[in-house]
CSV table of C-alpha atoms in Angstrom, one decimal:
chain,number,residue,atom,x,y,z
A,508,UNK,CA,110.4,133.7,139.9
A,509,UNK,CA,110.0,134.0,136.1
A,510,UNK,CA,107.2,131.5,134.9
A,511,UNK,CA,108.8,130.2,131.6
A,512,UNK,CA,105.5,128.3,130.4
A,513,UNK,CA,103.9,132.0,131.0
A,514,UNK,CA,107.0,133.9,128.8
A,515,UNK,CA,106.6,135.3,125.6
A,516,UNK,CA,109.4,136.7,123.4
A,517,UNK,CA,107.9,139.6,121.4
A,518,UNK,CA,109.7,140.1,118.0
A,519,UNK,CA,109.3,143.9,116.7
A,520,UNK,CA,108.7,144.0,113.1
A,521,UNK,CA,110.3,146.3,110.9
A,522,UNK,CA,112.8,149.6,111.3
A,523,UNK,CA,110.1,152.2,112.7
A,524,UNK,CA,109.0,149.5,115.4
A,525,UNK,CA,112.6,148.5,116.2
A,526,UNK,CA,114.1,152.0,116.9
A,527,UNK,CA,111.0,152.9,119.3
A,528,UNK,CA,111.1,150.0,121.3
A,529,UNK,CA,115.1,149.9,121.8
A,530,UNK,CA,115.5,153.6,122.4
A,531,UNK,CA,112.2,153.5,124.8
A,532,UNK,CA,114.3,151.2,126.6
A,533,UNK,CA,117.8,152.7,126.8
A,534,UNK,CA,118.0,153.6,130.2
A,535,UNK,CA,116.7,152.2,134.0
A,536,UNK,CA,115.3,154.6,136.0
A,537,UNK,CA,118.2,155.9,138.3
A,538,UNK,CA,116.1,157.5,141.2
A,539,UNK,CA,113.7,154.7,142.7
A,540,UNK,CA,115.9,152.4,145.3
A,541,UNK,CA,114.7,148.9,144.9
A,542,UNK,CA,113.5,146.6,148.6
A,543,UNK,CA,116.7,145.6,148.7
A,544,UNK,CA,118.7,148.7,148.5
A,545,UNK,CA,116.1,150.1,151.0
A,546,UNK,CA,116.9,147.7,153.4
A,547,UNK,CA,120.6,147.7,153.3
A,548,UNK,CA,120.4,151.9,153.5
A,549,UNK,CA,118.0,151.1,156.6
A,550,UNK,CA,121.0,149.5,158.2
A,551,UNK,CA,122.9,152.8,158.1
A,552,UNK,CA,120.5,155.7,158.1
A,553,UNK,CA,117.3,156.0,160.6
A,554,UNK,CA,115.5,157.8,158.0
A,555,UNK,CA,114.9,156.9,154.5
A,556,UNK,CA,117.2,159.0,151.8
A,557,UNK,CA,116.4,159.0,148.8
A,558,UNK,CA,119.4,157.4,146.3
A,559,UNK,CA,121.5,160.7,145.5
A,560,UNK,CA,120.7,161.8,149.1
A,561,UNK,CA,122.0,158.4,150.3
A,562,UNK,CA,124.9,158.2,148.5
A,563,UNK,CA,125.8,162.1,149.4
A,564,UNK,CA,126.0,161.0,153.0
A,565,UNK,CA,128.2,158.3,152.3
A,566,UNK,CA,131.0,160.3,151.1
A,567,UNK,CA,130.8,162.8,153.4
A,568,UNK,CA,130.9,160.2,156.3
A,569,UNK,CA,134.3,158.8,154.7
A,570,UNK,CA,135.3,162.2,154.3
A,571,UNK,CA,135.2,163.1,157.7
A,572,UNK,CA,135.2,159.8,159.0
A,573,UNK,CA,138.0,158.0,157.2
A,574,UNK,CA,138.9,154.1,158.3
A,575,UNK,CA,136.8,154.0,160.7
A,576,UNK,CA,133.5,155.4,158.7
A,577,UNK,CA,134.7,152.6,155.5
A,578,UNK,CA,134.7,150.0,158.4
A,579,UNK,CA,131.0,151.2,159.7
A,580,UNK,CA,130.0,151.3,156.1
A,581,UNK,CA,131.1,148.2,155.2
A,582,UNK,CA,129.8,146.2,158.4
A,583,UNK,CA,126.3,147.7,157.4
A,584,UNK,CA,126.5,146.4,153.0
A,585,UNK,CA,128.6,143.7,153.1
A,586,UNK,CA,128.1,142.1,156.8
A,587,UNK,CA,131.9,142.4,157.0
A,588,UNK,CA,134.4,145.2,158.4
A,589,UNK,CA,138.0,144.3,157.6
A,590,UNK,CA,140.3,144.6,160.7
A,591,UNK,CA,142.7,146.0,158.5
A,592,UNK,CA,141.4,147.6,154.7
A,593,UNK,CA,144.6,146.4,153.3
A,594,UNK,CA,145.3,142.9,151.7
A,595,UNK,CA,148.5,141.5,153.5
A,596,UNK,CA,151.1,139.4,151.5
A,597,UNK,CA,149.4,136.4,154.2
A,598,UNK,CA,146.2,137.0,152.1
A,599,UNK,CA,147.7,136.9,149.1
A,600,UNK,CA,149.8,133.1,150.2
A,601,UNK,CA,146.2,132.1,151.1
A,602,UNK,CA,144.6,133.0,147.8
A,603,UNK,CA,147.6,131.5,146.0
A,604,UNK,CA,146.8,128.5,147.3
A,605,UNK,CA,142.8,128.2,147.2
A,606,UNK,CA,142.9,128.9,143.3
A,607,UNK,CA,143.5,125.7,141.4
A,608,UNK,CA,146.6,125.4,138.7
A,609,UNK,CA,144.7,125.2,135.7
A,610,UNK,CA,142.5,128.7,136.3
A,611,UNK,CA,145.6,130.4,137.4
A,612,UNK,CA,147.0,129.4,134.1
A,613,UNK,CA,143.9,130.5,132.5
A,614,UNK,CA,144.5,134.1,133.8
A,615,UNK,CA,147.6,134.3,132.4
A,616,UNK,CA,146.9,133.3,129.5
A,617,UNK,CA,144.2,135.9,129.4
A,618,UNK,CA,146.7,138.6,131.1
A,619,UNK,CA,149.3,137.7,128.2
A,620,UNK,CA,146.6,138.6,125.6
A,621,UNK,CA,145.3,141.9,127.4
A,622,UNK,CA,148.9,142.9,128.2
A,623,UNK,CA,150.1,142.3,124.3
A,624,UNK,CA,147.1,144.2,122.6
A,625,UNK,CA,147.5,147.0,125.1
A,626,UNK,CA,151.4,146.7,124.1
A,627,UNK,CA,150.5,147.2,120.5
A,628,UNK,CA,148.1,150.1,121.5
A,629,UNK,CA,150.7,152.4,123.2
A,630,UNK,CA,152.8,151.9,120.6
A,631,UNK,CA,150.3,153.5,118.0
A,632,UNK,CA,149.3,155.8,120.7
A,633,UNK,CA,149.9,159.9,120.8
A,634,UNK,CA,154.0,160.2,122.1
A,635,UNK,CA,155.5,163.2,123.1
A,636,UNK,CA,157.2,165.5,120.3
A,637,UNK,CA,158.8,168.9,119.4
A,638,UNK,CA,158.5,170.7,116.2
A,639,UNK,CA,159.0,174.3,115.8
A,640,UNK,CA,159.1,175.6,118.9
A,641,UNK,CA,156.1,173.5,119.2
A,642,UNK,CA,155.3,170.2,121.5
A,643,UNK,CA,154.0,167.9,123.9
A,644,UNK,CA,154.7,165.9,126.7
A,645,UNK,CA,153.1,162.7,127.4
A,646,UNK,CA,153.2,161.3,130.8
A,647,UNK,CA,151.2,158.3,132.6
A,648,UNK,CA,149.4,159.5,135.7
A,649,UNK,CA,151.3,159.0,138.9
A,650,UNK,CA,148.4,156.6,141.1
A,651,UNK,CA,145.0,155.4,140.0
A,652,UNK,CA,142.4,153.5,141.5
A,653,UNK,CA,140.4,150.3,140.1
A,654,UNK,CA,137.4,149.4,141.3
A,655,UNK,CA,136.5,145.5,140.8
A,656,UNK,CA,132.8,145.1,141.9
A,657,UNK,CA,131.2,141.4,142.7
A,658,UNK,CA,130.8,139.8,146.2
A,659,UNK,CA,128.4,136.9,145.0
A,660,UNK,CA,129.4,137.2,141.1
A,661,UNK,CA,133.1,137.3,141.0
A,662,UNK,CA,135.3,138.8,138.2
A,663,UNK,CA,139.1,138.4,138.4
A,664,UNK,CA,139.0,139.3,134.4
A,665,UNK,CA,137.8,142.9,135.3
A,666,UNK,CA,141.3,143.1,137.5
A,667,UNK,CA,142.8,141.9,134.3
A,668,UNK,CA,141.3,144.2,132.0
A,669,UNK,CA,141.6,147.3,134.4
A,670,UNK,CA,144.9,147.1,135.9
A,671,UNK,CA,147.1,145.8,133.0
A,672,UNK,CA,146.4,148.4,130.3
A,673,UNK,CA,147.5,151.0,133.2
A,674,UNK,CA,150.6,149.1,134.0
A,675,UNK,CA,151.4,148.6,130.2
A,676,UNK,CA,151.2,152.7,130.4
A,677,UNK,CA,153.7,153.1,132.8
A,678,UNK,CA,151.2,154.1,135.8
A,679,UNK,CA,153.5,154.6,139.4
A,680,UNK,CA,150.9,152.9,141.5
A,681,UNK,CA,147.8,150.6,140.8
A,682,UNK,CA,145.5,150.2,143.3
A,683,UNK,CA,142.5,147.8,143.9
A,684,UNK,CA,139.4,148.6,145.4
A,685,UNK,CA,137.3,145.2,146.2
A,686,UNK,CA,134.6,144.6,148.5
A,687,UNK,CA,135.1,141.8,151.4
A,688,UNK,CA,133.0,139.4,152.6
A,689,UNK,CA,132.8,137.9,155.5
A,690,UNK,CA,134.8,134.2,155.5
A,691,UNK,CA,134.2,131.6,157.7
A,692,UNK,CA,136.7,132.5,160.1
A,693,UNK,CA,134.4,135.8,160.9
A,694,UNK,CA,137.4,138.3,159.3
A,695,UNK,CA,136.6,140.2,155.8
A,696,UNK,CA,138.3,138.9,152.7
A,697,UNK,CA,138.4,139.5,149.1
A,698,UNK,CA,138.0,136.9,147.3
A,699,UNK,CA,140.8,134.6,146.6
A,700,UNK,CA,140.4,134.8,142.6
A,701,UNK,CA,140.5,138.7,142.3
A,702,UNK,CA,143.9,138.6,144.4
A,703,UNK,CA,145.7,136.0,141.9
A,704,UNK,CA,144.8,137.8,139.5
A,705,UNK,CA,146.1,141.4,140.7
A,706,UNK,CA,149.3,139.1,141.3
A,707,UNK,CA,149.4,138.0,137.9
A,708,UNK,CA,148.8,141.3,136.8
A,709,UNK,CA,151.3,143.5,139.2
A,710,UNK,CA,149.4,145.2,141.0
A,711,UNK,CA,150.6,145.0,144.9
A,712,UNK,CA,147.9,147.0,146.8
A,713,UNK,CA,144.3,145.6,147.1
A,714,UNK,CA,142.0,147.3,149.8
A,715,UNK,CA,139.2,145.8,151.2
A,716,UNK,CA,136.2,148.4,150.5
A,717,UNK,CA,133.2,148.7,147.8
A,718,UNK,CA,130.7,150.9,147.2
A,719,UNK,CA,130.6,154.1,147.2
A,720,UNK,CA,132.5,154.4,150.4
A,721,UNK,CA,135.5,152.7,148.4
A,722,UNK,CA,135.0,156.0,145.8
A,723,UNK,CA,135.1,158.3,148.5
A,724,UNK,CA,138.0,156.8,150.3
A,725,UNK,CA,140.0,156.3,146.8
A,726,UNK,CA,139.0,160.2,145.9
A,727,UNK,CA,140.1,161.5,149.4
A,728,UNK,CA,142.0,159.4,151.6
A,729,UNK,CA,141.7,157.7,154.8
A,730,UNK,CA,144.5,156.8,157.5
A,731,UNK,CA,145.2,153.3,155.2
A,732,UNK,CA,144.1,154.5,151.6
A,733,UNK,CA,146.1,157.0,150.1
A,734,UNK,CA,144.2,159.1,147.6
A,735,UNK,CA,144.2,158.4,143.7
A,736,UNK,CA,144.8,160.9,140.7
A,737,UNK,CA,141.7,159.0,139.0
A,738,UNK,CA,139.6,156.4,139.4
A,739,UNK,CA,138.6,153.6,136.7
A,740,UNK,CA,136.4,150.5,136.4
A,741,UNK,CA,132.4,149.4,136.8
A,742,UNK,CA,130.2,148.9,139.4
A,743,UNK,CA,127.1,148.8,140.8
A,744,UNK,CA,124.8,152.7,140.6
A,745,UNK,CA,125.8,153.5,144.0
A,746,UNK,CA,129.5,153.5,142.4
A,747,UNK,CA,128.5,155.1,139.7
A,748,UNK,CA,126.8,158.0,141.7
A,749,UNK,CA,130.0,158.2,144.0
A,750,UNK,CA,132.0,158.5,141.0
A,751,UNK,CA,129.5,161.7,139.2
A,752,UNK,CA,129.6,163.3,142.6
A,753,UNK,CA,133.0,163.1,143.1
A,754,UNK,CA,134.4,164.1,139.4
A,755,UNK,CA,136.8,167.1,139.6
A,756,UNK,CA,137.6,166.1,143.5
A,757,UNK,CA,139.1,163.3,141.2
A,758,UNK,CA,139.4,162.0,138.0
A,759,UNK,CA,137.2,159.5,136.5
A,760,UNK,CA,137.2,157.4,133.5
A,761,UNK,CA,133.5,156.8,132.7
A,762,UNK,CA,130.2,156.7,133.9
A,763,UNK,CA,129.0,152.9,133.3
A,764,UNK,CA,125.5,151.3,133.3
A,765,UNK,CA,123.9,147.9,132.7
A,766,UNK,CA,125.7,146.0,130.3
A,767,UNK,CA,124.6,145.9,126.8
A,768,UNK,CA,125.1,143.4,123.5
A,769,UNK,CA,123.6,144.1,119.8
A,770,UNK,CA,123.4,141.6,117.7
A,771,UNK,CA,122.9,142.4,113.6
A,772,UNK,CA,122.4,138.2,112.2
A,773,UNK,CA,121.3,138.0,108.6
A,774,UNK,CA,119.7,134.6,107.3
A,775,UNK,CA,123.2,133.0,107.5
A,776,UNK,CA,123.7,132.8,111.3
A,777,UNK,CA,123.5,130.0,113.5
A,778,UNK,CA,119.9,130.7,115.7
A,779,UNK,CA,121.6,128.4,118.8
A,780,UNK,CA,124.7,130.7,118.7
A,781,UNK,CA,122.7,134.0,118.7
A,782,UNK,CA,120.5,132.9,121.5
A,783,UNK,CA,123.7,131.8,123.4
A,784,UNK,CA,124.7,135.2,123.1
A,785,UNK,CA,121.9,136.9,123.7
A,786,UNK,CA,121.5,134.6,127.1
A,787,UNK,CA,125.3,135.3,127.9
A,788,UNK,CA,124.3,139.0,128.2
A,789,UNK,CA,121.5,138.4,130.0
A,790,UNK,CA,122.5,136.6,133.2
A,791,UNK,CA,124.5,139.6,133.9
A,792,UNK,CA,122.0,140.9,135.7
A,793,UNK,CA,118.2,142.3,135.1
A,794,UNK,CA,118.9,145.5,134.3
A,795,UNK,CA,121.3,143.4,131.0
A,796,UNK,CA,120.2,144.1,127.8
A,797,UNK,CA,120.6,141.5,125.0
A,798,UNK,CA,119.0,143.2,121.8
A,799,UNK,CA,119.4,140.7,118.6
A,800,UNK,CA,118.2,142.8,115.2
A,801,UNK,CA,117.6,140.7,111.9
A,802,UNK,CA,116.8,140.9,108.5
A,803,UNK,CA,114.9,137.7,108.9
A,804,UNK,CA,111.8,136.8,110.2
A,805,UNK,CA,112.5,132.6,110.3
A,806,UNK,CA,115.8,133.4,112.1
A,807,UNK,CA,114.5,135.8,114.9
A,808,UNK,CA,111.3,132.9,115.9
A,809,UNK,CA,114.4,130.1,115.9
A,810,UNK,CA,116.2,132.5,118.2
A,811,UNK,CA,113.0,133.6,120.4
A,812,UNK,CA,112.4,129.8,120.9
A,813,UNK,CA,116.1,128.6,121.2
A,814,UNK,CA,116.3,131.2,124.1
A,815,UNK,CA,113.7,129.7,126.4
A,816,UNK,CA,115.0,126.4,125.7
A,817,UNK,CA,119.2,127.1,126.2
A,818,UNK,CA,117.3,129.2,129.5
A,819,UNK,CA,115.3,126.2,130.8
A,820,UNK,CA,118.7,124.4,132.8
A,821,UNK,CA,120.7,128.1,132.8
A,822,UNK,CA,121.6,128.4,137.1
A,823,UNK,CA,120.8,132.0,136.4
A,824,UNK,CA,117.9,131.8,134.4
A,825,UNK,CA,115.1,134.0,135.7
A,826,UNK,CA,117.9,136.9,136.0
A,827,UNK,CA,118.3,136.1,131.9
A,828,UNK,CA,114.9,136.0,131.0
A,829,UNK,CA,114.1,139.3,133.1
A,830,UNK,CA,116.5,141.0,131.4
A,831,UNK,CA,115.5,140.1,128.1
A,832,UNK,CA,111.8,141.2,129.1
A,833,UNK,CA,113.0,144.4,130.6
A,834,UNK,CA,115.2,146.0,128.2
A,835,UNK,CA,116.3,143.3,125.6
A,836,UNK,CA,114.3,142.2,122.7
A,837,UNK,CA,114.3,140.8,119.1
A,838,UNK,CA,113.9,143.6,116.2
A,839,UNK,CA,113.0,142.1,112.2
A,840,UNK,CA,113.9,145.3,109.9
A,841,UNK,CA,114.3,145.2,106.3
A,842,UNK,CA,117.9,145.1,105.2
A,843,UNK,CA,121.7,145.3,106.9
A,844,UNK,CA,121.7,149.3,106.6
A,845,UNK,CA,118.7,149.9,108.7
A,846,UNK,CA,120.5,147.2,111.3
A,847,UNK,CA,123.3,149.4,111.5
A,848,UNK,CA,121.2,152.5,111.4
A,849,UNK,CA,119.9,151.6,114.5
A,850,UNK,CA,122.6,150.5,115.7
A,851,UNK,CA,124.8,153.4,115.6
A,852,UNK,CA,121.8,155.4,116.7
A,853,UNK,CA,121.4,153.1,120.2
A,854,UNK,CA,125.1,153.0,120.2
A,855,UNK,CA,125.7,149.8,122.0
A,856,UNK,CA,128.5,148.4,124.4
A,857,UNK,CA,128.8,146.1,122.4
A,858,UNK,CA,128.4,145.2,118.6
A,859,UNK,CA,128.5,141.4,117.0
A,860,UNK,CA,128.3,141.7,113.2
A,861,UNK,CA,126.8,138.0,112.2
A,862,UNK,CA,126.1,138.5,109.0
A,863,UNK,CA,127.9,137.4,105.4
A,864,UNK,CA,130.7,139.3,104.5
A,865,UNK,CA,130.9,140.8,107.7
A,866,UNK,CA,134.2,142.2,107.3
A,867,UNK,CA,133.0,143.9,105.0
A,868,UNK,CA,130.8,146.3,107.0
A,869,UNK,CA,133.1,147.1,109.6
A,870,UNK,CA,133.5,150.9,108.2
A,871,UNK,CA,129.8,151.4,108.6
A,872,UNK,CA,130.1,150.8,112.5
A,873,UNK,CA,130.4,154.5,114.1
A,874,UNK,CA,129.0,154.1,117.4
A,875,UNK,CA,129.9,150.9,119.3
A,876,UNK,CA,132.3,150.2,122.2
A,877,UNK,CA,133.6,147.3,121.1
A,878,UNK,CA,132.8,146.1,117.7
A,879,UNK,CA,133.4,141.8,117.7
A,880,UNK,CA,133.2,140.2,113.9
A,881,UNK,CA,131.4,136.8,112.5
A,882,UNK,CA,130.5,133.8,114.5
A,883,UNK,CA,133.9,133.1,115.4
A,884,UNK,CA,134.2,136.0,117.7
A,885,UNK,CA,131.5,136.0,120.2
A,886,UNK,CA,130.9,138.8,123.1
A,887,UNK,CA,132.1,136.5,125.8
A,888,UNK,CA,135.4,136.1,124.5
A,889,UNK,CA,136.0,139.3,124.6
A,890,UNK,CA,135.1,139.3,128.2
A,891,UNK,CA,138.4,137.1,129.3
A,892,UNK,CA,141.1,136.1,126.4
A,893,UNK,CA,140.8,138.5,122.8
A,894,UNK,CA,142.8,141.1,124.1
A,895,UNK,CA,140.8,144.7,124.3
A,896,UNK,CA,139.6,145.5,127.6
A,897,UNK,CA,135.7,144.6,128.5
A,898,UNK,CA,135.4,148.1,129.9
A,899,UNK,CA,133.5,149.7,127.6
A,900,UNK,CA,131.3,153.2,127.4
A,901,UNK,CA,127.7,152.2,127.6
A,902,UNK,CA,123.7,154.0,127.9
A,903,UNK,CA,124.6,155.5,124.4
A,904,UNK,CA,128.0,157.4,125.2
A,905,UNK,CA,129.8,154.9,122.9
A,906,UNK,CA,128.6,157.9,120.4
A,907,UNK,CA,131.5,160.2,122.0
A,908,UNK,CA,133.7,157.8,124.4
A,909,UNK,CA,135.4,155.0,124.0
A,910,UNK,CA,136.8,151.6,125.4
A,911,UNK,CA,139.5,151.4,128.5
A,912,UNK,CA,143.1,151.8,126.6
A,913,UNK,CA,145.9,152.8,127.5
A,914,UNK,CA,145.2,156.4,126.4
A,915,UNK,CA,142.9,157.0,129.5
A,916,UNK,CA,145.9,156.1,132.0
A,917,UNK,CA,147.8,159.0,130.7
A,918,UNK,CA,147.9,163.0,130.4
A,919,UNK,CA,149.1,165.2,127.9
A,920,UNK,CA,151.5,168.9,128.5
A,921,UNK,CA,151.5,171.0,125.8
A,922,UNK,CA,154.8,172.8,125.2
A,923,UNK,CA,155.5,175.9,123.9
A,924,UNK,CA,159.4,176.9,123.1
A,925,UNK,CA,159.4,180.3,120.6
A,926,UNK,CA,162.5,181.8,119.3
A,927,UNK,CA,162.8,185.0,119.0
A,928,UNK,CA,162.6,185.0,115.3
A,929,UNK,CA,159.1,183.3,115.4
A,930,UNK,CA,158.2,185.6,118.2
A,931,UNK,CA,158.3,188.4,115.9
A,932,UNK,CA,156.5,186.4,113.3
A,933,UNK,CA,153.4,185.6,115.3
A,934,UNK,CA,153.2,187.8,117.9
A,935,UNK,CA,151.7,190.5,116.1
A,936,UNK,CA,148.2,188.7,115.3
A,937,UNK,CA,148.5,187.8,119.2
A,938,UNK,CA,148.3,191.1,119.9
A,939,UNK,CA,145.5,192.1,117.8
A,940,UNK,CA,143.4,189.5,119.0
A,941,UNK,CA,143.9,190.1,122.7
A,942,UNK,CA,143.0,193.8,122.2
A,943,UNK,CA,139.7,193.1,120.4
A,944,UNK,CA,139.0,190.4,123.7
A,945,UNK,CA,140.1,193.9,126.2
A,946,UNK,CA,142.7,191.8,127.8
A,947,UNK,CA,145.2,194.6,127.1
A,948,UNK,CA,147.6,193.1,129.7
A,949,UNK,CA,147.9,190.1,127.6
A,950,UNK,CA,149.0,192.4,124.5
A,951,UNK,CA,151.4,194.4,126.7
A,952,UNK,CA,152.7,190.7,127.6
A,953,UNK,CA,153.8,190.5,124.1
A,954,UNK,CA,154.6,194.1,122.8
A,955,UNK,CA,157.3,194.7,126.1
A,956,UNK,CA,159.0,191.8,124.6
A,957,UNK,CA,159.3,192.9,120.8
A,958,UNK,CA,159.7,196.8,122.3
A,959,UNK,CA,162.8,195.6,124.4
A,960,UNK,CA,164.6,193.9,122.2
C-alpha cells in the first residue's frame, strides 16, 4: 500500500531535465514476470518459464490442443472453463436483462457517436479507382477478431470502439474474444456489459477466452473458433506477446502497451482539472503513465498537491499514485515549443493541448495518437462518447502508426489493365531495367509481346 503522508511528487525543472526523465521512462521492462504472473504460470507449467518461453507454450498447446487446451488454459488464469467457448443467445437474454436502462442507453449513445465519426472517416478514406489502365480495389477483410481484455476492470466501451469502426467498414464477420469468469452458478461467463454492448454494436459472436490462448485460438482455430484474417484490440503483455509471435500466421493491428496521457497546461489551466486528468490516467493501472508538462512553475506545485488530495478518497488510489511514481511525472520547461518538442519526441497516446489559443497549435502536433483540444475536451471523454476510437498506438509508435479507423479493417489490390498502345509506350524502359537486375525472363515477358504483335 502506497503511504500518501510518505509521497512526494517530484517536478523536473526545465527542457534538458524533462526529456531525460520521460524518455528514461518510456518503457516497463517486458522480461521479468511479476509474483503474480508467477503464480498463475505455476498453475500450468511444473517448471518456471520464463515470459516469452511461457507464452510460446501456450500457443502451441492451443495449436495442437484446440477446445479442449483453451478450456485447460482458461481453468488455470481465470478459475473458469466455459462448457461451451461460445456465448449463446440465452447469455445474451441474461445480460440484457442484468444491465440497467439508463447504461444501455448510455452505450448507445456512445455507439451512435463512434459509428457517425467512423461514418465520416470512410467516407474521406482511400476508395477504389481506375485511371489509365491504372487502379485499385478496396475491399474490407472478410473476418477479424477483437480482443476486449478486463475480468475485474470491465470495458464495454473497448467493444464499442473496436467492433463498430470494422462494421462501419463492411467487415463479413466480427468476432469477440473476452475472458469468463466464474459466476455464482459455477459456469464461465462474460460479463453482462461487454455482451450488451456487442449487441448494440452488431456483433453476434462472442467467445469466452483471454489471453494469449484467445490469440492462438483466433490466429488458428479450434473445433468452436473459426480462425480470423486479423486480429485487433489491447490487452494485457501476455496478449501482446501472443499477438508479436503470431504476426504473419495472422494479421495484427498494433502492438499496445500501458496507457499513456501528456498533458502541455500553460498558466491559464485549471490545476484541479489537470490533476483529474492526470489521476484518470493513472488508475488504469501501475504501469499508466500520466506525464503533465508546463510552462509554469505555480501551476505544476497546485497540480502536484491537487493530485494527492483528488487521490486521498480515489477507490483506486494506490494503483494511481504508483503509476505516477513509476512512469508519470510533472516537467516545468521554458515555453510551449519545447512542450511540444518533447512531446512529439515521447510521442504519446494521447495529447491534451491546455493552453491559450490552443487551436492554434494543432499543426505543431506530429507525433500523438490522439490529439484532444482545451479544457473542454478531456482524455476520458474520448474514452466513451467523442467519437474516435480509444485504441490508440502507444510506447512511442504514434511517431509511425496511428489510431484504430476504419482504414486498418480494410486491404487494398492494385490493378493493372494496359492497352496495347501504352504497352508499347512503357514497356521499353521495363525491359531495360529488368536486364540491368539479370531477370532476363522478365524482359523476354515483355519483348514476346511487342515481337508478336
Amino acid at each position: 500500500m502506497v503511504n500518501a503522508a510518505d509521497f512526494h511528487i517530484p517536478i523536473w525543472r526545465g527542457a534538458h531535465a524533462a526529456r531525460r526523465q520521460l524518455l528514461a521512462r518510456r518503457r516497463p521492462d517486458d522480461d521479468e514476470l511479476s509474483e503474480i504472473e508467477r503464480r498463475i504460470l505455476g498453475r500450468l507449467f511444473d517448471d518456471e518459464p520464463e515470459f516469452e518461453e511461457a507464452v510460446r507454450r501456450i500457443i502451441d498447446r492451443v495449436r495442437t490442443g484446440g477446445d479442449a487446451a483453451v478450456r485447460e488454459i482458461a481453468q488455470a488464469i481465470d478459475g473458469a472453463a466455459p462448457d461451451s467457448l461460445v456465448v449463446t443467445e440465452e447469455e445474451f437474454e441474461r445480460a440484457r436483462d442484468e444491465v440497467s436502462p439508463e447504461l444501455v442507453s448510455a452505450l448507445q449513445h456512445a455507439a451512435d457517436r463512434v459509428r457517425r465519426y467512423h461514418e465520416l472517416q470512410l467516407e474521406h478514406a482511400a476508395q477504389s479507382f481506375s485511371s489509365d489502365g491504372l487502379g485499385q480495389l478496396v475491399r474490407p477483410l472478410a473476418r477479424v477478431g477483437l480482443y476486449v481484455p478486463g475480468t475485474a476492470a470491465v470495458y464495454p466501451s473497448t467493444v464499442l470502439h473496436t467492433a463498430i469502426p470494422a462494421m462501419v467498414a463492411g467487415v463479413r464477420d466480427v468476432v469477440i474474444a473476452s475472458p469468463a469468469v466464474a459466476a455464482e452458478d459455477g459456469s464461465a461467463q462474460v460479463n453482462s456489459l461487454k455482451l450488451v454492448a456487442a449487441e448494440i454494436a452488431g456483433v453476434d459472436t462472442v467467445y469466452k477466452v483471454g489471453g494469449a490462448q484467445a490469440i492462438a485460438a483466433l490466429a488458428f482455430g479450434t473445433e468452436s473458433i473459426d480462425a480470423v484474417d486479423k486480429i485487433f484490440g489491447p490487452g494485457n503483455r501476455f496478449v501482446t506477446a501472443a499477438k508479436r509471435r503470431l504476426y504473419g500466421v495472422v494479421g495484427i493491428d498494433a502492438i499496445y502497451g500501458p496507457t499513456e496521457t501528456m498533458i502541455i497546461a500553460d498558466e491559464s489551466a485549471n490545476p484541479e482539472l489537470v490533476a483529474a486528468d492526470l489521476l484518470a490516467q493513472a488508475e488504469h493501472d501501475d504501469l499508466a503513465a500520466p506525464i503533465l508538462i508546463s510552462t509554469s512553475e505555480a501551476l505544476a506545485e497546485a497540480v502536484a498537491a491537487e493530485l494527492l488530495e483528488q487521490a486521498a478518497d480515489l477507490p483506486r488510489r494506490d494503483i494511481a499514485l504508483t503509476a505516477l511514481r513509476n512512469r508519470g511525472g510533472l516537467a516545468c520547461v521554458p515555453d510551449i515549443d519545447d512542450a511540444l518538442a518533447i512531446a512529439n519526441e515521447y510521442a504519446p497516446e494521447h495529447l491534451a493541448l491546455v493552453v491559450q489559443n490552443a487551436h492554434q497549435r494543432i499543426g505543431e502536433v506530429h507525433n500523438a495518437g490522439g490529439l484532444f483540444v482545451g479544457e473542454a475536451s478531456p482524455e476520458a471523454l474520448g474514452d466513451y462518447v467523442a467519437g474516435p476510437s480509444h485504441v490508440m498506438p502507444t510506447g512511442g509508435s504514434a511517431r509511425f502508426s496511428s489510431a484504430l479507423n476504419v482504414g486498418e479493417f480494410m486491404k487494398i489490390t492494385t490493378v493493372v489493365q494496359v492497352t496495347d498502345d501504352l504497352l508499347d509506350e512503357i514497356a521499353g524502359d521495363a525491359e531495360l531495367i529488368a536486364h540491368a537486375e539479370h531477370l532476363d525472363a522478365h524482359a523476354r515477358s515483355l519483348e514476346r509481346r511487342r515481337r508478336d504483335r
